[in-house]
Coordinates of C-alpha atoms in Angstrom, one line a residue:
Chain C
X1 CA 122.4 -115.6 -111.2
X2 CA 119.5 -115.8 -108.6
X3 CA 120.7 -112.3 -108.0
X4 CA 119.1 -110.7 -110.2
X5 CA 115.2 -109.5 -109.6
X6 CA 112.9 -112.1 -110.8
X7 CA 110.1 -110.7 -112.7
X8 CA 106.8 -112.5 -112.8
X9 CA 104.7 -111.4 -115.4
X10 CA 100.5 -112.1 -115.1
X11 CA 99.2 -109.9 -117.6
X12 CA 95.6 -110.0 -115.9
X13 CA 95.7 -106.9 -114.9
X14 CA 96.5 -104.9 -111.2
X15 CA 97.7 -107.2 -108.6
X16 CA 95.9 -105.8 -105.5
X17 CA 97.6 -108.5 -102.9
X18 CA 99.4 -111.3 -103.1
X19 CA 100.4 -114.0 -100.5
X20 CA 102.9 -117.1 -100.9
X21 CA 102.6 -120.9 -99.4
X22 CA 105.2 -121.9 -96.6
X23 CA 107.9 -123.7 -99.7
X24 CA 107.0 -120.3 -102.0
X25 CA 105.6 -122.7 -104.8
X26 CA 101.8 -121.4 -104.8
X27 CA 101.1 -118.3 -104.9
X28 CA 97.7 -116.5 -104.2
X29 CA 97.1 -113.7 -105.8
X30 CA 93.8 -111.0 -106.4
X31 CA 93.9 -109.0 -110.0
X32 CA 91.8 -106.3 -108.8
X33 CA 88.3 -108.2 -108.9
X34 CA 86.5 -110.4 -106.4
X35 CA 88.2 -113.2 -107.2
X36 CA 91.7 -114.8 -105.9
X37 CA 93.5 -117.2 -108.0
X38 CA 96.0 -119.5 -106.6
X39 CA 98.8 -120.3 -108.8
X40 CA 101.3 -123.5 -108.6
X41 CA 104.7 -122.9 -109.9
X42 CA 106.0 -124.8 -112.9
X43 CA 109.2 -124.3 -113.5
X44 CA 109.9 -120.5 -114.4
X45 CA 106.4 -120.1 -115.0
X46 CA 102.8 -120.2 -112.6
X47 CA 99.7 -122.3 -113.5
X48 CA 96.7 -121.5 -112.4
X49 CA 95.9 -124.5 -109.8
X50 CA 92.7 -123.4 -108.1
X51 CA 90.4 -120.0 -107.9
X52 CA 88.5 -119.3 -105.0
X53 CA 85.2 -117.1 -105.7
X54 CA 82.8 -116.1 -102.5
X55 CA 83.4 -112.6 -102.3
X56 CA 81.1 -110.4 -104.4
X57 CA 83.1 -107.1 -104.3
X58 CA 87.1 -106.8 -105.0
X59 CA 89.3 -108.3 -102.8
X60 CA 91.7 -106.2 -100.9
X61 CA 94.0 -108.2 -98.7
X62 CA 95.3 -112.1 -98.6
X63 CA 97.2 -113.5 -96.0
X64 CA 98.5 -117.6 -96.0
X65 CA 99.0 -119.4 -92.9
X66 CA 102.6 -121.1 -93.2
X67 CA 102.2 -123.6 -90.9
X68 CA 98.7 -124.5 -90.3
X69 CA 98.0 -123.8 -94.5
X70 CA 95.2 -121.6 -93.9
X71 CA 94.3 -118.8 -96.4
X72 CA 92.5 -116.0 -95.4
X73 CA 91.2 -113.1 -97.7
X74 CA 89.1 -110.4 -97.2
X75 CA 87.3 -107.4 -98.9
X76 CA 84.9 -104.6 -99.9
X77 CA 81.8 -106.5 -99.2
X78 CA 82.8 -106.6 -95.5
X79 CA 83.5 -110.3 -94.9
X80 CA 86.1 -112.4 -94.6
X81 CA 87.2 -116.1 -95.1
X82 CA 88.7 -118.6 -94.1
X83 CA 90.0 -121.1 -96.9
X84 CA 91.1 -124.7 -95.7
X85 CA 91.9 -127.1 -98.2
X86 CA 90.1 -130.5 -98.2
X87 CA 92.8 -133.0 -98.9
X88 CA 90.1 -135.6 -100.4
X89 CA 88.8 -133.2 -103.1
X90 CA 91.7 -131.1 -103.5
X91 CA 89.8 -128.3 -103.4
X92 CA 90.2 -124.9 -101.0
X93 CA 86.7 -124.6 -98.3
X94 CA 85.4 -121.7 -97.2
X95 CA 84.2 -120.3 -93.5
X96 CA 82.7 -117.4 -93.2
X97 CA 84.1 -115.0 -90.5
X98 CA 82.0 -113.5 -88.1
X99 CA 83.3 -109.5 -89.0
X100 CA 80.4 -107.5 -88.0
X101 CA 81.1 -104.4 -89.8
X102 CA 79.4 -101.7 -91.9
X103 CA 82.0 -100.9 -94.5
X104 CA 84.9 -102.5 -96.6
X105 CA 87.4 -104.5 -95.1
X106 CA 90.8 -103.7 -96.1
X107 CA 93.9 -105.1 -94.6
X108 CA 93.9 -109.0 -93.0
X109 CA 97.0 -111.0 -91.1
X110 CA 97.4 -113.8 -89.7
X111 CA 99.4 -113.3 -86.3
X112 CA 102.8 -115.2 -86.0
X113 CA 100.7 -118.7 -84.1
X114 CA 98.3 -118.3 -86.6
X115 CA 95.7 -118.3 -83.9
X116 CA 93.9 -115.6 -84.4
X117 CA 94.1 -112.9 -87.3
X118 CA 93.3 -109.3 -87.3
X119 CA 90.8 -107.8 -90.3
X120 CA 91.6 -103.5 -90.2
X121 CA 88.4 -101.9 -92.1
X122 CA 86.8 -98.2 -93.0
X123 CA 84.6 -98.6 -89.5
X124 CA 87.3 -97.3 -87.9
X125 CA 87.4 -100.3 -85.9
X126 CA 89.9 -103.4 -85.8
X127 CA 88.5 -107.0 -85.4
X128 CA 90.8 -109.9 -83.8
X129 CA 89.1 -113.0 -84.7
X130 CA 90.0 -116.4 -83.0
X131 CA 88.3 -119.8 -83.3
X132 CA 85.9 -120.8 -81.0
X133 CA 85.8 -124.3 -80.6
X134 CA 82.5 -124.4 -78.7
X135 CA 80.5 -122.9 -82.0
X136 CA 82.8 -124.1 -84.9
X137 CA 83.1 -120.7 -86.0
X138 CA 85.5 -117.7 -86.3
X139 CA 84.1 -115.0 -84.2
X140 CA 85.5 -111.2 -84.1
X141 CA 86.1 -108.9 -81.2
X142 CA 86.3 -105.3 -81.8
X143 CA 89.6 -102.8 -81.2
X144 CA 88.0 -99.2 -81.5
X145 CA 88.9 -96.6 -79.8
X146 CA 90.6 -94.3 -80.4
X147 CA 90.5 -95.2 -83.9
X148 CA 89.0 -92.2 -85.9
X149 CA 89.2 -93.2 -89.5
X150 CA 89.7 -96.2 -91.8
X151 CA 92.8 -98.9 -90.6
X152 CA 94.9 -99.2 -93.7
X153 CA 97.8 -101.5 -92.3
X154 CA 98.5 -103.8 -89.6
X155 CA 101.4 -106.0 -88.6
X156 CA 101.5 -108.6 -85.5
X157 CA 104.3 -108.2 -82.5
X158 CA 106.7 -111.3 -82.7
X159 CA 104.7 -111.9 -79.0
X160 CA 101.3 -112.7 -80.9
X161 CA 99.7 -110.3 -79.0
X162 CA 100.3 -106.7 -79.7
X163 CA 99.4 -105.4 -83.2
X164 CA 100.1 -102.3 -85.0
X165 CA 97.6 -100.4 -87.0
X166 CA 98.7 -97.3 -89.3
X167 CA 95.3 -95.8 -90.3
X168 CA 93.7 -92.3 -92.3
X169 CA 93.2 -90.4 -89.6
X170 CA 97.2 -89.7 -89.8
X171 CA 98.1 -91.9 -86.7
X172 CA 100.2 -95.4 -86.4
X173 CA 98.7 -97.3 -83.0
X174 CA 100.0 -100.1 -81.3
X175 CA 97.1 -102.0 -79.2
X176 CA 96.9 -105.4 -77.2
X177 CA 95.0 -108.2 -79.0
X178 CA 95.3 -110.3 -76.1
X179 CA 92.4 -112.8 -76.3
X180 CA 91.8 -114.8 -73.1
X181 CA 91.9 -118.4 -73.8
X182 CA 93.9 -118.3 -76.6
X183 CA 96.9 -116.4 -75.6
X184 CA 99.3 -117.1 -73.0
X185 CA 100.3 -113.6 -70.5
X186 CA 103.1 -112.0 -72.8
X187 CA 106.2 -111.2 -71.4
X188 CA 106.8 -107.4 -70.5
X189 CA 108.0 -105.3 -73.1
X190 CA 109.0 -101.7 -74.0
X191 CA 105.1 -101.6 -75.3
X192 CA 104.0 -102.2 -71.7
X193 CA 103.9 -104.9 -68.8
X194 CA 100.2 -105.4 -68.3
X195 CA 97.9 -105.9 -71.3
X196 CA 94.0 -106.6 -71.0
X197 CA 92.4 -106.3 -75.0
X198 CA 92.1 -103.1 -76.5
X199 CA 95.2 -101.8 -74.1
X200 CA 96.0 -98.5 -76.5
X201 CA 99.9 -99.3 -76.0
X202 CA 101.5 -96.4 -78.2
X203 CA 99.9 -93.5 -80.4
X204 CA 102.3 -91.9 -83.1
X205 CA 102.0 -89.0 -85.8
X206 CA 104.6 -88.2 -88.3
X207 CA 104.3 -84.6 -87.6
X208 CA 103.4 -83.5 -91.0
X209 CA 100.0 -85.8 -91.1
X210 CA 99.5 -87.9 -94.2
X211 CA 97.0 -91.1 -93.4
X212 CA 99.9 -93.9 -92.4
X213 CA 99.9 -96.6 -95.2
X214 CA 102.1 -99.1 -94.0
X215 CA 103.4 -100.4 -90.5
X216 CA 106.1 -102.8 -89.4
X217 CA 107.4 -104.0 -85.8
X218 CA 111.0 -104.5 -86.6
X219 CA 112.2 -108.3 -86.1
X220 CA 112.6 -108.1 -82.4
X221 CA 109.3 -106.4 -81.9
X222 CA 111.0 -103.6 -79.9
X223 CA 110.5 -100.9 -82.7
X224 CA 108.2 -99.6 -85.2
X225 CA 108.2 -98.2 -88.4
X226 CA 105.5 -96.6 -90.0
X227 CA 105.4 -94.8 -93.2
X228 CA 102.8 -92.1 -94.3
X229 CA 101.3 -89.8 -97.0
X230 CA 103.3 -87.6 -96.9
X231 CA 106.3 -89.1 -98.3
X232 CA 108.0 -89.8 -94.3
X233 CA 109.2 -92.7 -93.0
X234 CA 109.1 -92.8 -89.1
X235 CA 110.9 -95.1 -86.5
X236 CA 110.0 -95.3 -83.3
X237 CA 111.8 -97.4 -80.2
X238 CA 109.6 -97.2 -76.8
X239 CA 112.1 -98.4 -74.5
X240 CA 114.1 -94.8 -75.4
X241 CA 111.3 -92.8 -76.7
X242 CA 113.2 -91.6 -80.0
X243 CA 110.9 -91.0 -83.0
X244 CA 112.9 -90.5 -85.8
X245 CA 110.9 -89.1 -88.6
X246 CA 112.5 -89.1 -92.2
X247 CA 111.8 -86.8 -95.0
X248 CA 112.0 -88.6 -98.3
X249 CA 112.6 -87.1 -101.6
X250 CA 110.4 -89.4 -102.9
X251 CA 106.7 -90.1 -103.9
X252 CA 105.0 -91.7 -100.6
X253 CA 105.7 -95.5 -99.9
X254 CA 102.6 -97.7 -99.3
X255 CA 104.3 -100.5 -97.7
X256 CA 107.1 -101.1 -96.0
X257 CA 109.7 -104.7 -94.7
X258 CA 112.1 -105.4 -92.3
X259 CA 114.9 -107.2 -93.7
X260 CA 116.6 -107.2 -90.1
X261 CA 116.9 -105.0 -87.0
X262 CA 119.3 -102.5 -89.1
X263 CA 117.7 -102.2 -92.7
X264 CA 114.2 -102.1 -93.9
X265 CA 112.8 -101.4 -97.6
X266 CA 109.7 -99.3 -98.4
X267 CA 108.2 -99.1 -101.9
X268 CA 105.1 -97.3 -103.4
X269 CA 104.8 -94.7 -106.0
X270 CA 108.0 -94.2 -106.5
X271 CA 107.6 -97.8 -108.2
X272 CA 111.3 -98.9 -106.7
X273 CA 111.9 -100.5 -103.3
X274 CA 114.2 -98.1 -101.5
X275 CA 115.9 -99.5 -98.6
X276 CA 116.7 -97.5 -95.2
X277 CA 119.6 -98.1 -92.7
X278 CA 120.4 -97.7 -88.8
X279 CA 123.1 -96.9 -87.6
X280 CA 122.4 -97.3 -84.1
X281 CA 119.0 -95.8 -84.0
X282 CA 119.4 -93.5 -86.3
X283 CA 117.5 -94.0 -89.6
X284 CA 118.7 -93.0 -93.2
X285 CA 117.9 -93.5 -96.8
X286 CA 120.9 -95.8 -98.1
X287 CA 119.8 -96.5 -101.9
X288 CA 117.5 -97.5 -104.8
X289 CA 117.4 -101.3 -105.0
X290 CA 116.1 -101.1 -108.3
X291 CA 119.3 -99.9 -110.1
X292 CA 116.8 -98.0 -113.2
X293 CA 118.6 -97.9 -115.8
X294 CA 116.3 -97.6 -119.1
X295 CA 117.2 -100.5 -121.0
X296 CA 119.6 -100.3 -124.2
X297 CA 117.8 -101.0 -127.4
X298 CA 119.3 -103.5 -129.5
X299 CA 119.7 -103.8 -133.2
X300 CA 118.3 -100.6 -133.9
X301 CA 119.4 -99.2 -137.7
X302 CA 119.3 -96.0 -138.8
X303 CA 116.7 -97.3 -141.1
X304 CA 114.6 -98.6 -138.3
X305 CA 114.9 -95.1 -136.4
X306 CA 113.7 -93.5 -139.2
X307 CA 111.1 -95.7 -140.2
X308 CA 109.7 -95.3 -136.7
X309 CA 109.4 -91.5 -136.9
X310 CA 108.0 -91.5 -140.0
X311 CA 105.3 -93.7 -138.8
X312 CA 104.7 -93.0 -135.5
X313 CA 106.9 -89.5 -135.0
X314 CA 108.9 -91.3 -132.0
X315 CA 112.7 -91.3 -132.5
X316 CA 113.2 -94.6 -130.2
X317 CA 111.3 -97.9 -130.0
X318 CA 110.6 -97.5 -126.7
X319 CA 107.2 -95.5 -125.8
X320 CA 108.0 -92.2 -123.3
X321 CA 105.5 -93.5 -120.8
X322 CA 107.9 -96.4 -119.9
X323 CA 109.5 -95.8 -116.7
X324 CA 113.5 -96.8 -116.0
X325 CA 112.4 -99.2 -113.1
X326 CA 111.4 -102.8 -113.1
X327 CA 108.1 -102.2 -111.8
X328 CA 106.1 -99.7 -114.2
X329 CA 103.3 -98.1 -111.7
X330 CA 102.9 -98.5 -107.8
X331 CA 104.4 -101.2 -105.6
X332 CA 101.1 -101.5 -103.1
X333 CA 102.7 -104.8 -101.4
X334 CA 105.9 -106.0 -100.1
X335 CA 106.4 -109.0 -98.3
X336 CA 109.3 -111.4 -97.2
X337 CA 110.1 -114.3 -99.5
X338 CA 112.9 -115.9 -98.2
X339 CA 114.6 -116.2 -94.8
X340 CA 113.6 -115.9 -91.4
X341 CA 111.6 -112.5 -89.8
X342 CA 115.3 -111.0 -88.5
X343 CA 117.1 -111.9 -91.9
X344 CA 115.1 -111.5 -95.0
X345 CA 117.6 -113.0 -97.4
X346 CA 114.3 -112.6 -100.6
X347 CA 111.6 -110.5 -100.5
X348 CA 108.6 -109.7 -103.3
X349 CA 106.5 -107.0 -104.6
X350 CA 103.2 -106.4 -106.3
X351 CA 102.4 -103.8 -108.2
X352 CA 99.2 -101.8 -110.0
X353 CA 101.4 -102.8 -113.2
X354 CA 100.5 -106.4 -112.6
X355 CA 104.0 -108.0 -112.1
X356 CA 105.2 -109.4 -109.2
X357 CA 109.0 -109.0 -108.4
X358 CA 111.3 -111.7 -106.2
X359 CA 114.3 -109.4 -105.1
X360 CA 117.6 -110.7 -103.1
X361 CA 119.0 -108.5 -100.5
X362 CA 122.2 -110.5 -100.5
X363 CA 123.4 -109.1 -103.6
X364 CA 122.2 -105.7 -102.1
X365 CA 123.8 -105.8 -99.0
X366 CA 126.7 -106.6 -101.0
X367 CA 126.1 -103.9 -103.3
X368 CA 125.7 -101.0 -100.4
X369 CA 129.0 -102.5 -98.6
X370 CA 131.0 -101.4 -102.0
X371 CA 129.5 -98.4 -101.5
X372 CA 130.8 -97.5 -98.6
X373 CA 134.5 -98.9 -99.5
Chain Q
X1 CA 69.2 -96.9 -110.7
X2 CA 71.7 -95.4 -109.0
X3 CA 72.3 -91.8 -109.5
X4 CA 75.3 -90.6 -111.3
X5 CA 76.8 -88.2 -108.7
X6 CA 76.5 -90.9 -106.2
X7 CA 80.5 -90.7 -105.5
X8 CA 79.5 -86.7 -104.0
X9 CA 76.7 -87.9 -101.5
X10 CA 78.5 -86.7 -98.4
X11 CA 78.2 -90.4 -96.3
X12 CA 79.4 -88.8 -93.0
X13 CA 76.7 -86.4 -92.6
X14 CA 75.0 -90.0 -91.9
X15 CA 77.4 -91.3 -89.0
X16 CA 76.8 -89.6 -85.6
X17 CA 80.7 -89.7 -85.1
X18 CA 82.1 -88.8 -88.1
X19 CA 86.1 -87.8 -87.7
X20 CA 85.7 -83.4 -88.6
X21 CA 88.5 -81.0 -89.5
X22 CA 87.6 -79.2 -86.5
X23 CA 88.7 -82.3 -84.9
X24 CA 92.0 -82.5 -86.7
X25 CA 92.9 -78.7 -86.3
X26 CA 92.4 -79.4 -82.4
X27 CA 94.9 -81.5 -82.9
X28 CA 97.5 -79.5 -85.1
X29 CA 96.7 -76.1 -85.2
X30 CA 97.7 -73.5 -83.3
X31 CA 97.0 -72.9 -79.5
X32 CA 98.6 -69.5 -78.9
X33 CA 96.3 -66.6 -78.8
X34 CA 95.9 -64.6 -81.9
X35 CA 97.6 -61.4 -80.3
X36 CA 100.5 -63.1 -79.3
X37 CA 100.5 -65.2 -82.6
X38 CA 100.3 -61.6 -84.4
X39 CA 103.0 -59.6 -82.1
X40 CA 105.9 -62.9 -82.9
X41 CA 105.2 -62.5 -86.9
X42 CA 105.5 -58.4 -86.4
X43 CA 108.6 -58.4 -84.4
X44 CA 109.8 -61.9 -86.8
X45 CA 109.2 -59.2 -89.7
X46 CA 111.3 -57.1 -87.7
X47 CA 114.3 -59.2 -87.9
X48 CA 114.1 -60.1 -90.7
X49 CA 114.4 -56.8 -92.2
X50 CA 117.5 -55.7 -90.6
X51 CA 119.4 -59.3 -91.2
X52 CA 118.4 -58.3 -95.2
X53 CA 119.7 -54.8 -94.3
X54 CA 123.2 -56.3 -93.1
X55 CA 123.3 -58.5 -96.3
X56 CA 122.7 -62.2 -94.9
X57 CA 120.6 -63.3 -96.5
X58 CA 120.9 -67.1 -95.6
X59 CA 119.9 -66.1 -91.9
X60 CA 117.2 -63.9 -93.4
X61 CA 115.4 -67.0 -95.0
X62 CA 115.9 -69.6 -92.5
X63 CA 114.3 -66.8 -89.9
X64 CA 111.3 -66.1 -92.2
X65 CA 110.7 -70.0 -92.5
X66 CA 110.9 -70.0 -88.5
X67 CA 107.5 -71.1 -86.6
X68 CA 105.1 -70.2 -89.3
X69 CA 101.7 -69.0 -88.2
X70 CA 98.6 -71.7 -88.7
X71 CA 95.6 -72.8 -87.8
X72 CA 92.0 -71.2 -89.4
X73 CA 91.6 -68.1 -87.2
X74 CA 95.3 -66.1 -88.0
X75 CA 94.5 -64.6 -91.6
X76 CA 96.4 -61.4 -90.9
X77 CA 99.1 -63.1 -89.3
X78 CA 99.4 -65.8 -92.5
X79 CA 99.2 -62.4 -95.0
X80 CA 102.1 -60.5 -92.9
X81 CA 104.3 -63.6 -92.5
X82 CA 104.1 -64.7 -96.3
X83 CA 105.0 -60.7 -97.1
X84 CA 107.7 -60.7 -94.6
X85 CA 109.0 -64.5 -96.6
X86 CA 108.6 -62.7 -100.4
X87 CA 110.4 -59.7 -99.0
X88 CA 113.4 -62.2 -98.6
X89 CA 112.7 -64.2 -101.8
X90 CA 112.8 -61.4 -104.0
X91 CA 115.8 -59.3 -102.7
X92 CA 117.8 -62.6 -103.1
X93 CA 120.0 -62.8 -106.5
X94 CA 119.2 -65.5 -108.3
X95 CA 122.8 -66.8 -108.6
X96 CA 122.4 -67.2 -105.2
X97 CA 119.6 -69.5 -104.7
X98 CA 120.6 -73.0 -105.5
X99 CA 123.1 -72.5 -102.4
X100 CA 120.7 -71.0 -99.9
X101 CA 117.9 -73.7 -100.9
X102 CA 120.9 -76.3 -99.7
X103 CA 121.7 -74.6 -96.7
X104 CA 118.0 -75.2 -95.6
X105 CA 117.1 -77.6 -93.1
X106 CA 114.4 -79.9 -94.9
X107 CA 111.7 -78.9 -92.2
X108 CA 112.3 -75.5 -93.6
X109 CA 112.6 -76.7 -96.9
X110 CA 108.6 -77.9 -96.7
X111 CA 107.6 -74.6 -95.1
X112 CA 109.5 -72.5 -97.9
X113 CA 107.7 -74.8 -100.6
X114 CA 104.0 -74.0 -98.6
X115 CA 105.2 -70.1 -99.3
X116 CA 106.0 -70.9 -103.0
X117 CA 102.7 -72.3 -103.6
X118 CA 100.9 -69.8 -101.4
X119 CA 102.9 -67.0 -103.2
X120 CA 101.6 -68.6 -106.9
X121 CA 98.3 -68.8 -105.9
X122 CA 98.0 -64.9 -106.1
X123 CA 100.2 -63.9 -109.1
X124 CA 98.6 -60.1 -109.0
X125 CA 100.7 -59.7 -105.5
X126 CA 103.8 -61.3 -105.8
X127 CA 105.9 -62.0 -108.7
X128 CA 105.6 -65.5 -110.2
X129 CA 108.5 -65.2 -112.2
X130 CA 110.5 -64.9 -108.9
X131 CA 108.8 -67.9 -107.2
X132 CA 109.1 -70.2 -110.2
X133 CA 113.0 -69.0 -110.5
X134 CA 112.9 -70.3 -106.7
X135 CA 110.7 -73.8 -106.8
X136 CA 112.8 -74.7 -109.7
X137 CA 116.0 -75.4 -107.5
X138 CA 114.0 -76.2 -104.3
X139 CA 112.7 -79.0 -106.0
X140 CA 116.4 -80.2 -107.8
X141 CA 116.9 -80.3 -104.0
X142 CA 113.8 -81.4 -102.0
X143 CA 112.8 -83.7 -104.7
X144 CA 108.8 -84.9 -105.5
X145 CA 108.3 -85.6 -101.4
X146 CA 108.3 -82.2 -100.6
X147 CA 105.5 -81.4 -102.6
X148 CA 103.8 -84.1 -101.2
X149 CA 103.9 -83.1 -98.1
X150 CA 102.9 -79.7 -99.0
X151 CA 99.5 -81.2 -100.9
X152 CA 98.7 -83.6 -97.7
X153 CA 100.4 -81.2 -94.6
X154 CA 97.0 -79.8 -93.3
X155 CA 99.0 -76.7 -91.3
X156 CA 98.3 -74.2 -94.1
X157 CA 100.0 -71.2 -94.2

């Protein structure tokens, strides 16, 4: 039963980002303009509970503090904020964050303490923003070199201190976000032992080049995968140095999730999440996890066929533009839903065609297990 | 207002540090000199020829596709390595084309779809009909990606 992909349905047009609460019953979510709304769910359906407007240009990225119940969002007009909500009035604050930028903003994250978060933007330049008691205010500190285009993607290091950046100039970077006074010294790693800010701790192409759209550190931290323009998906582990780079048959995929240390899923314009497997450290494409079959029409006469064609001069109900997947145009987000980081057990995507998709990888792993059988 | 054609203002002229192509071809282009560049695709055609002579053709292809020449300063090289690739295309019978596309290791399978393109864009020289016969099953193989990595793969050849 909960098997099955649950399809949300807005209807307000492209969902640019979307983030969940910590007990996955709101849901914050930015249709394309410069305003988020923040849904409560009511039973199979969401209400609009709240909607935050300060930006003044579309908002690109969303990220929800579990823990600490922070939101932060950012966006084209180069700021970002922080949203607290005020448990007298019920009603979500903003703070301004310090970005100090000179174009969009495009990707934001909370790192795993939810400490500090890290804005990527088109000024080729990362900024790592942390609370400073002493003001009351968020402040930024700039990653740049030797970033030469826009940051696309980040994700945090399970350490809260390295991040990955995948950006256009066709490279996917690890750096140190090590902020004194917030931080404590992170252990060694395969990244590196000794980690001052701005430490450039790894710099990866895919070979073909293809701007890098999505990164991920896989749940241990001790690998990442980065996926490009150019249709690849790419794993690298440090501690060996293999790079495995893998040629999809696909349209590129714009974002990418680790379910665990041994599978991952990627979606983008192929509109289906595809999921890819290890065996040891060797990557491979394993399957479609949306199973696209074009669904049967029902109740269809003879009469009703032919009344159609007359009419319109189609043959079958069903316009040609419709696709066989669930999702109808470009997944742009997927992010976990369910589980912990090293076993996603749910996981849900967001899509240009406005519906947001909860998918269970238990009835997949299931699924692919048969396969092999 | 704002003018129309404001999307065509070219913003990095403005920024002191904009990231140039000459930049990325540093990066990915060729470093050999052009000589040697130019003697490997001779002596490649070379081989090539007498591997289509003895009839095999599999090794033929995947020894065209080998190392291709790019970078913006190898135009004679490009021209003699794409004639040395449509030599093979086009003395290949078509039955036997969906198995040598499968043979193909999918790095090669990208390069052999930069030649199929390359080859179309100058219908006058090479014979369309003969390149579409071949992009037909490369793609049943290679699928939508390989295109895509043709469009955004900045090596041309």
């Amino acid at each position: 039963m909960s098997e099955l992909p649950v399809i949300n349905e807005f209807g307000q047009g492209p969902i640019t980002c979307h983030a969940f609460n910590k007990d996955r019953t709101e849901l914050a979510v930015c249709f394309n303009t410069n305003v988020v709304h923040i849904f409560r769910k009511n039973g199979n359906s969401w209400d609009v509970q709240w909607t935050l407007v300060e930006h003044d240009k579309p908002v690109t990225s969303i990220d929800w503090a579990a823990n600490s119940n922070r939101i932060v969002t950012c966006s084209q007009d180069r700021n970002a904020y922080v949203w607290t909500l005020d448990p007298q009035i019920q009603q979500w604050k903003p703070t301004l964050v310090l970005l100090r930028i000179n174009r969009a903003a495009t990707f934001v994250r909370w790192s795993p303490e939810e400490d500090k978060f890290a804005v990527a933007s088109g000024a080729r330049c990362i900024s790592i923003c942390y609370f400073e008691e002493d003001n009351d205010w968020w402040v930024g500190k700039h990653i740049k070199k030797p970033i030469r285009s826009t940051v696309l993607s980040l994700d945090w290091h399970p350490n809260n201190v390295l991040l990955a950046a995948g950006s256009a100039d066709m490279k996917a970077r690890v750096f140190s976000a090590f902020i004194k006074g917030v931080d404590k010294k992170p252990a060694p790693s395969p990244w590196g032992e000794k980690l001052p800010f701005g430490t450039l701790c790894g710099e990866f192409s895919n070979g073909t080049g293809g701007w890098i759209h999505s990164v991920g550190f896989s749940p241990d931290g001790d690998a990442l995968a980065f996926t490009g323009h150019d249709s690849t998906l790419t794993v690298v582990y440090p501690g060996t140095g293999s790079i495995q780079s893998i040629r999809a048959p696909s349209l590129p995929y714009l974002s990418l999730l680790w379910l665990n240390s041994t599978q991952l899923v990627a979606g983008g314009h192929d509109c289906a999440p595809h999921l890819f497997e290890a065996n040891g450290q060797q990557w491979a494409f394993a399957a479609s996890l949306d199973q696209a079959t074009k669904k049967v029409e029902v109740g269809q006469s003879a009469r009703d066929t032919f009344r159609r064609m007359d009419s319109r001069g189609q043959s079958s109900g069903s316009n040609d533009t419709e696709l066989a997947t669930q999702h109808q145009n470009t997944i742009n987000s997927i992010r976990a839903y369910e589980g912990t980081r090293d076993n996603v057990s749910k996981f849900s995507s967001s899509s240009i065609d406005g519906r947001l998709i909860i998918w269970s990888t238990a009835n997949i792993t299931k699924g692919i297990a048969n396969l092999r059988i | 207002m704002s003018k129309p054609n404001f999307r065509k203002i070219d913003i990095d002229a403005l920024e002191e540090d904009a990231f140039s192509l000459e930049e990325l071809e540093q990066e990915i282009g060729e470093t050999r000199p052009r000589h040697e560049v130019e003697a490997l695709v001779g002596s490649r055609a070379q081989e090539v020829r007498s591997l289509l002579q003895r009839g095999n053709i599999g090794a033929a292809l995947a020894k065209s596709l080998e190392d291709p020449p790019y970078g913006r300063d190898f135009d004679a090289a490009k021209e003699r390595n794409t004639q040395t690739v449509m030599d093979v295309l086009n003395s290949t019978k078509s039955s036997d084309v969906p198995q040598l596309v499968k043979e193909l290791n999918p790095v090669d399978q990208d390069v052999l779809m930069k030649y199929l393109y390359k080859g179309m864009a100058s219908p006058e020289q090479y014979n369309s009909g003969v390149l579409l016969a071949w992009y037909e099953k490369l793609f049943e193989v290679a699928g939508q990606g390989c295109i895509v990595r043709v469009i955004t793969d900045r090596r041309t050849v």
